[in-house]
Amino acid sequence: MRRYGKHTDEDDIRSRPNRRGNRPRTHIRPKHEDAADGMVLTVDRGRLTCLVDGRTVMAMKARELGRKAAVVGDQVALVGDLSGEKDTLARIVRIGERTSVLRRTADDDDPYERVVVANADQLAIVTALADPEPRPRLIDRCLVAAYDAGLAPLLVMTKSDLAPPDKLLELYGALDIPYVVTSREELETGGAADRVRAHLGGRVTAFVGHSGVGKTTLVNALVPAERQRTTGHVNAVTGRGRHTTTSALALPLAGGDGWVVDTPGVRSFGLAHIDPSRVIHAFPDLEPGTEGCPRACSHDEPDCALDAWVAEGHADPARLYSLRRLLATRERTEGD
């Protein structure tokens, strides 16, 4: 073992090379002032397809973003190869501030939140009136998630040639939700798309629904032909549809005035992440009546001030019933 005395100078000491390079580390991150703006269209196994200056670019998240993940609908900044050519890869170096985040959990006891889409401002809930049968509890859960995220809901009822919409319309009438009723023939001919499109202009609308309700068929009628997805069928034995959409995908409306986000068919919509106190914000006629509520009021207990508020004629009793039904959906299974 070599020892160094007091007369040893620095030339006598051999420095050990740094295996990762001799350049010292720094905590200063590059600003990427020349980064290009883009929008995330879809995410698949760590690869993100983004729209940059009218062309699609494949990208991955830069290491400096850490655990922060980009999702469909995010506005991002990218550097690297932005040509969009085959086998090229850019890097996402910044994620813009989000105006809204639609989340769900797999189940009510699942603590892990899944972001469905960012920066949407409308949620189109697609349900069949038959084949498969409508699931009001699933619709309720989607409504709660929409209200929590600050998204305006739109109810789209398909297959009206198999069953009338009256029962569902009565159930949600007090919520004053805009709706569209379509038949299978209208889905196939495009008539349904024309009426749905009237609600989509200038907006980013996420489409959710149970498998087999015609969601992707409807989305295909709304977007350019080259962007259309494949569709599935409903199993005659189980009444369930086949999942033809496996990841969320943002698509431009035909004509370019807005975006639709086709999401995978859902069989459950967990609400473990929802704060019930935020749902009341979607009921501006009831919200002032909560000023007299006890702290942490569930709005469905003996001391709730909303009962007196409605009894005094400030709001429709049907609205209070609807609020309580939506809040209670967090405590019930979708089959109840």
Short mmCIF file of C-alpha atoms in Angstrom, two decimals:
data_model
loop_
_atom_site.label_atom_id
_atom_site.label_comp_id
_atom_site.label_asym_id
_atom_site.label_seq_id
_atom_site.Cartn_x
_atom_site.Cartn_y
_atom_site.Cartn_z
CA MET A 1 0.00 0.00 0.00
CA ARG A 2 1.49 3.32 -1.06
CA ARG A 3 1.85 6.01 1.62
CA TYR A 4 2.30 9.70 1.07
CA GLY A 5 4.60 11.86 3.24
CA LYS A 6 4.48 15.49 4.09
CA HIS A 7 6.65 16.37 1.04
CA THR A 8 4.29 14.72 -1.43
CA ASP A 9 2.83 17.11 -3.98
CA GLU A 10 -0.29 16.71 -6.09
CA ASP A 11 1.65 15.37 -9.09
CA ASP A 12 2.55 12.31 -7.04
CA ILE A 13 -1.08 11.45 -6.42
CA ARG A 14 -2.89 9.55 -9.16
CA SER A 15 -6.53 10.55 -9.37
CA ARG A 16 -9.09 7.81 -9.88
CA PRO A 17 -11.21 8.45 -12.96
CA ASN A 18 -14.95 8.88 -12.47
CA ARG A 19 -16.69 5.97 -14.12
CA ARG A 20 -19.57 8.25 -15.10
CA GLY A 21 -17.28 10.93 -16.43
CA ASN A 22 -15.10 13.58 -14.86
CA ARG A 23 -17.63 16.40 -15.22
CA PRO A 24 -18.91 17.45 -11.77
CA ARG A 25 -22.59 17.03 -11.04
CA THR A 26 -24.87 20.03 -10.87
CA HIS A 27 -28.37 20.60 -9.56
CA ILE A 28 -29.00 23.30 -12.15
CA ARG A 29 -31.49 22.03 -14.70
CA PRO A 30 -31.57 23.28 -18.29
CA LYS A 31 -34.38 25.75 -19.02
CA HIS A 32 -35.09 24.38 -22.50
CA GLU A 33 -36.12 27.80 -23.73
CA ASP A 34 -36.27 26.47 -27.28
CA ALA A 35 -38.75 23.71 -26.41
CA ALA A 36 -41.78 23.32 -28.68
CA ASP A 37 -45.33 23.29 -27.39
CA GLY A 38 -47.44 20.18 -27.86
CA MET A 39 -50.46 18.24 -26.63
CA VAL A 40 -50.48 14.64 -25.41
CA LEU A 41 -52.83 12.55 -27.57
CA THR A 42 -52.29 9.11 -26.05
CA VAL A 43 -49.98 7.20 -23.71
CA ASP A 44 -48.84 3.62 -24.28
CA ARG A 45 -46.26 1.84 -22.08
CA GLY A 46 -44.20 4.92 -21.36
CA ARG A 47 -44.34 6.31 -24.89
CA LEU A 48 -46.44 9.40 -25.47
CA THR A 49 -47.86 10.45 -28.81
CA CYS A 50 -48.01 14.24 -29.00
CA LEU A 51 -49.31 16.76 -31.47
CA VAL A 52 -46.64 19.35 -32.33
CA ASP A 53 -47.22 21.94 -35.07
CA GLY A 54 -49.80 19.75 -36.77
CA ARG A 55 -47.73 16.53 -36.81
CA THR A 56 -47.62 13.59 -34.41
CA VAL A 57 -44.37 13.12 -32.50
CA MET A 58 -43.39 10.14 -30.35
CA ALA A 59 -41.89 11.18 -27.02
CA MET A 60 -40.84 10.00 -23.60
CA LYS A 61 -40.76 11.81 -20.27
CA ALA A 62 -37.47 13.52 -19.41
CA ARG A 63 -35.68 12.30 -16.29
CA GLU A 64 -35.78 15.74 -14.66
CA LEU A 65 -39.58 15.53 -14.39
CA GLY A 66 -39.15 12.86 -11.73
CA ARG A 67 -42.38 11.12 -10.80
CA LYS A 68 -44.60 13.66 -12.48
CA ALA A 69 -46.44 11.94 -15.32
CA ALA A 70 -47.97 13.43 -18.44
CA VAL A 71 -51.45 12.22 -19.38
CA VAL A 72 -53.83 12.57 -22.29
CA GLY A 73 -54.85 16.19 -22.74
CA ASP A 74 -51.75 17.66 -21.09
CA GLN A 75 -50.09 20.68 -22.67
CA VAL A 76 -46.37 19.91 -22.74
CA ALA A 77 -43.01 21.29 -23.91
CA LEU A 78 -40.76 19.01 -25.98
CA VAL A 79 -37.14 18.98 -27.15
CA GLY A 80 -35.13 16.63 -29.35
CA ASP A 81 -36.20 15.14 -32.65
CA LEU A 82 -39.57 16.70 -33.45
CA SER A 83 -39.73 15.55 -37.07
CA GLY A 84 -42.30 12.87 -36.34
CA GLU A 85 -40.45 10.42 -38.58
CA LYS A 86 -40.36 6.70 -37.86
CA ASP A 87 -38.07 5.56 -35.01
CA THR A 88 -37.49 9.11 -33.73
CA LEU A 89 -38.04 10.08 -30.13
CA ALA A 90 -38.44 13.45 -28.44
CA ARG A 91 -38.40 14.31 -24.74
CA ILE A 92 -41.11 15.99 -22.70
CA VAL A 93 -39.33 18.49 -20.43
CA ARG A 94 -42.28 20.45 -19.01
CA ILE A 95 -45.93 19.79 -18.24
CA GLY A 96 -48.24 22.80 -18.27
CA GLU A 97 -50.60 23.76 -15.48
CA ARG A 98 -53.85 21.82 -15.72
CA THR A 99 -57.26 23.47 -15.81
CA SER A 100 -59.02 20.26 -14.79
CA VAL A 101 -58.23 16.63 -13.96
CA LEU A 102 -60.78 13.84 -14.31
CA ARG A 103 -59.80 10.96 -12.02
CA ARG A 104 -61.15 7.59 -11.04
CA THR A 105 -60.07 4.62 -8.95
CA ALA A 106 -60.53 0.98 -9.88
CA ASP A 107 -62.68 0.38 -6.78
CA ASP A 108 -63.89 2.40 -3.82
CA ASP A 109 -61.25 0.85 -1.54
CA ASP A 110 -58.42 1.39 -4.02
CA PRO A 111 -56.23 4.32 -2.87
CA TYR A 112 -54.49 4.63 -6.25
CA GLU A 113 -55.95 7.37 -8.44
CA ARG A 114 -55.95 7.01 -12.20
CA VAL A 115 -56.07 10.20 -14.22
CA VAL A 116 -58.48 9.70 -17.12
CA VAL A 117 -57.80 12.99 -18.90
CA ALA A 118 -56.41 16.45 -18.17
CA ASN A 119 -57.72 19.82 -19.34
CA ALA A 120 -61.15 18.57 -20.43
CA ASP A 121 -64.14 20.79 -19.77
CA GLN A 122 -67.00 18.39 -20.53
CA LEU A 123 -67.79 14.74 -19.75
CA ALA A 124 -70.08 12.89 -22.15
CA ILE A 125 -71.59 9.89 -20.33
CA VAL A 126 -72.73 7.38 -22.94
CA THR A 127 -75.29 4.76 -21.90
CA ALA A 128 -77.42 2.32 -23.87
CA LEU A 129 -81.13 2.15 -23.10
CA ALA A 130 -80.97 -1.62 -23.71
CA ASP A 131 -78.45 -4.28 -24.78
CA PRO A 132 -76.71 -3.72 -22.37
CA GLU A 133 -79.18 -2.44 -19.81
CA PRO A 134 -78.56 1.07 -18.41
CA ARG A 135 -76.69 1.26 -15.10
CA PRO A 136 -77.88 4.33 -13.18
CA ARG A 137 -75.33 3.79 -10.37
CA LEU A 138 -72.49 3.95 -12.89
CA ILE A 139 -74.00 7.10 -14.38
CA ASP A 140 -74.27 8.59 -10.87
CA ARG A 141 -70.63 7.83 -10.21
CA CYS A 142 -69.52 9.43 -13.46
CA LEU A 143 -71.58 12.51 -12.58
CA VAL A 144 -69.94 12.76 -9.15
CA ALA A 145 -66.48 12.53 -10.76
CA ALA A 146 -67.46 15.19 -13.30
CA TYR A 147 -68.76 17.60 -10.66
CA ASP A 148 -65.68 16.99 -8.51
CA ALA A 149 -63.39 17.81 -11.46
CA GLY A 150 -65.41 20.85 -12.53
CA LEU A 151 -66.53 19.30 -15.84
CA ALA A 152 -69.93 19.96 -17.36
CA PRO A 153 -71.83 16.67 -17.89
CA LEU A 154 -73.60 15.58 -21.08
CA LEU A 155 -75.81 12.48 -21.12
CA VAL A 156 -75.91 10.52 -24.39
CA MET A 157 -78.49 7.71 -24.55
CA THR A 158 -78.13 5.19 -27.37
CA LYS A 159 -80.31 2.39 -28.81
CA SER A 160 -83.60 4.20 -28.25
CA ASP A 161 -85.14 1.85 -30.83
CA LEU A 162 -84.86 -0.94 -28.22
CA ALA A 163 -86.24 0.94 -25.19
CA PRO A 164 -87.67 4.40 -24.42
CA PRO A 165 -85.58 7.00 -22.54
CA ASP A 166 -88.40 8.21 -20.26
CA LYS A 167 -87.28 6.44 -17.09
CA LEU A 168 -83.72 7.73 -17.25
CA LEU A 169 -84.85 11.22 -18.20
CA GLU A 170 -87.12 11.30 -15.17
CA LEU A 171 -84.29 10.13 -12.89
CA TYR A 172 -81.93 12.89 -14.01
CA GLY A 173 -84.44 15.60 -14.88
CA ALA A 174 -83.86 17.58 -11.68
CA LEU A 175 -80.15 17.85 -12.47
CA ASP A 176 -80.92 19.74 -15.66
CA ILE A 177 -78.25 17.85 -17.60
CA PRO A 178 -78.20 18.39 -21.37
CA TYR A 179 -78.88 15.13 -23.19
CA VAL A 180 -79.09 13.51 -26.61
CA VAL A 181 -81.18 10.42 -27.45
CA THR A 182 -80.07 8.31 -30.42
CA SER A 183 -81.03 5.07 -32.13
CA ARG A 184 -78.83 2.36 -33.62
CA GLU A 185 -79.75 3.50 -37.12
CA GLU A 186 -78.73 7.07 -36.29
CA LEU A 187 -75.40 5.82 -34.97
CA GLU A 188 -74.74 4.00 -38.22
CA THR A 189 -75.90 6.78 -40.56
CA GLY A 190 -74.29 9.68 -38.67
CA GLY A 191 -77.51 11.40 -37.62
CA ALA A 192 -76.62 10.91 -33.96
CA ALA A 193 -73.23 12.54 -34.45
CA ASP A 194 -74.82 15.69 -35.88
CA ARG A 195 -76.88 16.25 -32.73
CA VAL A 196 -74.06 15.36 -30.34
CA ARG A 197 -71.66 17.63 -32.23
CA ALA A 198 -73.90 20.60 -31.39
CA HIS A 199 -72.75 20.20 -27.75
CA LEU A 200 -69.03 19.82 -28.49
CA GLY A 201 -67.95 22.94 -30.36
CA GLY A 202 -64.94 24.69 -28.85
CA ARG A 203 -64.63 22.16 -26.03
CA VAL A 204 -62.49 19.21 -24.98
CA THR A 205 -65.00 16.44 -24.23
CA ALA A 206 -64.11 13.11 -22.63
CA PHE A 207 -66.40 10.21 -23.54
CA VAL A 208 -66.96 7.51 -20.93
CA GLY A 209 -69.32 4.57 -20.84
CA HIS A 210 -69.83 0.87 -20.27
CA SER A 211 -68.50 -1.44 -22.98
CA GLY A 212 -70.96 -2.13 -25.78
CA VAL A 213 -73.02 1.07 -25.50
CA GLY A 214 -71.82 2.45 -28.85
CA LYS A 215 -69.32 4.97 -27.46
CA THR A 216 -66.53 4.32 -29.94
CA THR A 217 -69.01 4.07 -32.83
CA LEU A 218 -70.24 7.53 -31.91
CA VAL A 219 -66.72 8.93 -31.54
CA ASN A 220 -65.79 7.53 -34.96
CA ALA A 221 -68.70 9.44 -36.50
CA LEU A 222 -67.41 12.66 -34.93
CA VAL A 223 -63.78 12.54 -36.08
CA PRO A 224 -62.04 12.41 -39.46
CA ALA A 225 -62.13 9.00 -41.17
CA GLU A 226 -58.38 8.45 -40.90
CA ARG A 227 -58.56 8.76 -37.09
CA GLN A 228 -61.33 6.22 -36.51
CA ARG A 229 -60.95 3.23 -34.19
CA THR A 230 -62.21 -0.33 -34.47
CA THR A 231 -65.45 -1.22 -32.70
CA GLY A 232 -66.65 -4.34 -30.92
CA HIS A 233 -69.88 -6.14 -30.10
CA VAL A 234 -71.99 -7.12 -27.13
CA ASN A 235 -71.81 -10.73 -25.95
CA ALA A 236 -75.31 -12.20 -26.28
CA VAL A 237 -74.83 -14.40 -23.19
CA THR A 238 -73.21 -12.02 -20.69
CA GLY A 239 -74.52 -8.73 -22.07
CA ARG A 240 -71.01 -7.32 -21.86
CA GLY A 241 -69.13 -5.58 -24.60
CA ARG A 242 -65.60 -6.30 -25.74
CA HIS A 243 -63.00 -3.68 -24.84
CA THR A 244 -61.95 -2.29 -28.23
CA THR A 245 -60.45 0.86 -26.71
CA THR A 246 -57.53 0.01 -24.43
CA SER A 247 -56.12 3.48 -23.81
CA ALA A 248 -57.49 7.00 -23.86
CA LEU A 249 -57.01 8.84 -27.15
CA ALA A 250 -57.60 12.52 -27.95
CA LEU A 251 -59.03 13.10 -31.41
CA PRO A 252 -59.89 16.34 -33.23
CA LEU A 253 -63.49 16.92 -34.19
CA ALA A 254 -64.11 16.81 -37.90
CA GLY A 255 -63.85 20.46 -38.89
CA GLY A 256 -61.34 21.21 -36.13
CA ASP A 257 -63.63 23.02 -33.67
CA GLY A 258 -62.92 21.01 -30.52
CA TRP A 259 -61.55 17.69 -29.29
CA VAL A 260 -63.05 14.40 -28.15
CA VAL A 261 -61.23 11.94 -25.87
CA ASP A 262 -62.27 8.32 -26.34
CA THR A 263 -61.62 6.38 -23.13
CA PRO A 264 -61.62 2.61 -22.50
CA GLY A 265 -64.98 1.08 -21.66
CA VAL A 266 -65.49 0.92 -17.89
CA ARG A 267 -67.25 -1.68 -15.78
CA SER A 268 -66.67 0.27 -12.56
CA PHE A 269 -65.88 3.84 -11.59
CA GLY A 270 -64.31 4.04 -8.14
CA LEU A 271 -64.72 7.23 -6.13
CA ALA A 272 -62.21 6.69 -3.32
CA HIS A 273 -60.50 9.96 -4.26
CA ILE A 274 -63.62 12.12 -4.17
CA ASP A 275 -64.11 14.74 -1.47
CA PRO A 276 -67.90 14.88 -0.96
CA SER A 277 -67.66 18.52 0.11
CA ARG A 278 -66.75 19.50 -3.46
CA VAL A 279 -69.84 17.96 -5.07
CA ILE A 280 -72.11 20.65 -3.59
CA HIS A 281 -70.38 23.21 -5.86
CA ALA A 282 -72.31 21.74 -8.78
CA PHE A 283 -75.58 22.74 -7.08
CA PRO A 284 -75.45 26.56 -6.94
CA ASP A 285 -79.12 26.72 -5.90
CA LEU A 286 -78.39 24.57 -2.82
CA GLU A 287 -74.89 25.72 -1.88
CA PRO A 288 -75.97 28.93 -0.05
CA GLY A 289 -78.20 26.80 2.18
CA THR A 290 -75.18 24.93 3.57
CA GLU A 291 -74.03 27.98 5.57
CA GLY A 292 -76.10 26.78 8.52
CA CYS A 293 -74.86 23.18 8.32
CA PRO A 294 -72.79 21.71 11.15
CA ARG A 295 -69.09 21.24 10.53
CA ALA A 296 -68.26 18.34 8.17
CA CYS A 297 -71.95 17.90 7.39
CA SER A 298 -72.67 15.03 5.02
CA HIS A 299 -75.80 16.87 3.82
CA ASP A 300 -77.84 13.81 4.68
CA GLU A 301 -78.22 13.96 8.47
CA PRO A 302 -80.82 15.37 10.92
CA ASP A 303 -79.00 18.68 11.51
CA CYS A 304 -78.40 19.44 7.81
CA ALA A 305 -79.55 22.98 7.04
CA LEU A 306 -80.55 22.07 3.49
CA ASP A 307 -83.86 20.64 4.66
CA ALA A 308 -84.92 24.04 6.01
CA TRP A 309 -83.50 25.78 2.93
CA VAL A 310 -85.71 23.69 0.65
CA ALA A 311 -88.74 23.92 2.98
CA GLU A 312 -88.49 27.72 2.78
CA GLY A 313 -88.84 27.48 -0.98
CA HIS A 314 -85.29 28.46 -1.96
CA ALA A 315 -84.77 25.30 -4.05
CA ASP A 316 -86.64 22.40 -5.60
CA PRO A 317 -86.89 19.34 -3.28
CA ALA A 318 -86.01 17.16 -6.27
CA ARG A 319 -82.63 18.88 -6.45
CA LEU A 320 -81.86 18.02 -2.84
CA TYR A 321 -82.90 14.43 -3.46
CA SER A 322 -80.56 14.27 -6.47
CA LEU A 323 -77.66 15.70 -4.48
CA ARG A 324 -78.12 13.18 -1.70
CA ARG A 325 -78.46 10.33 -4.16
CA LEU A 326 -75.17 11.27 -5.82
CA LEU A 327 -73.37 11.67 -2.50
CA ALA A 328 -74.71 8.32 -1.30
CA THR A 329 -73.38 6.56 -4.39
CA ARG A 330 -69.91 6.56 -2.77
CA GLU A 331 -71.33 4.26 -0.07
CA ARG A 332 -73.15 1.88 -2.40
CA THR A 333 -72.04 -0.66 -4.94
CA GLU A 334 -73.08 -0.03 -8.53
CA GLY A 335 -75.55 -2.90 -8.40
CA ASP A 336 -77.52 -1.57 -5.41
#
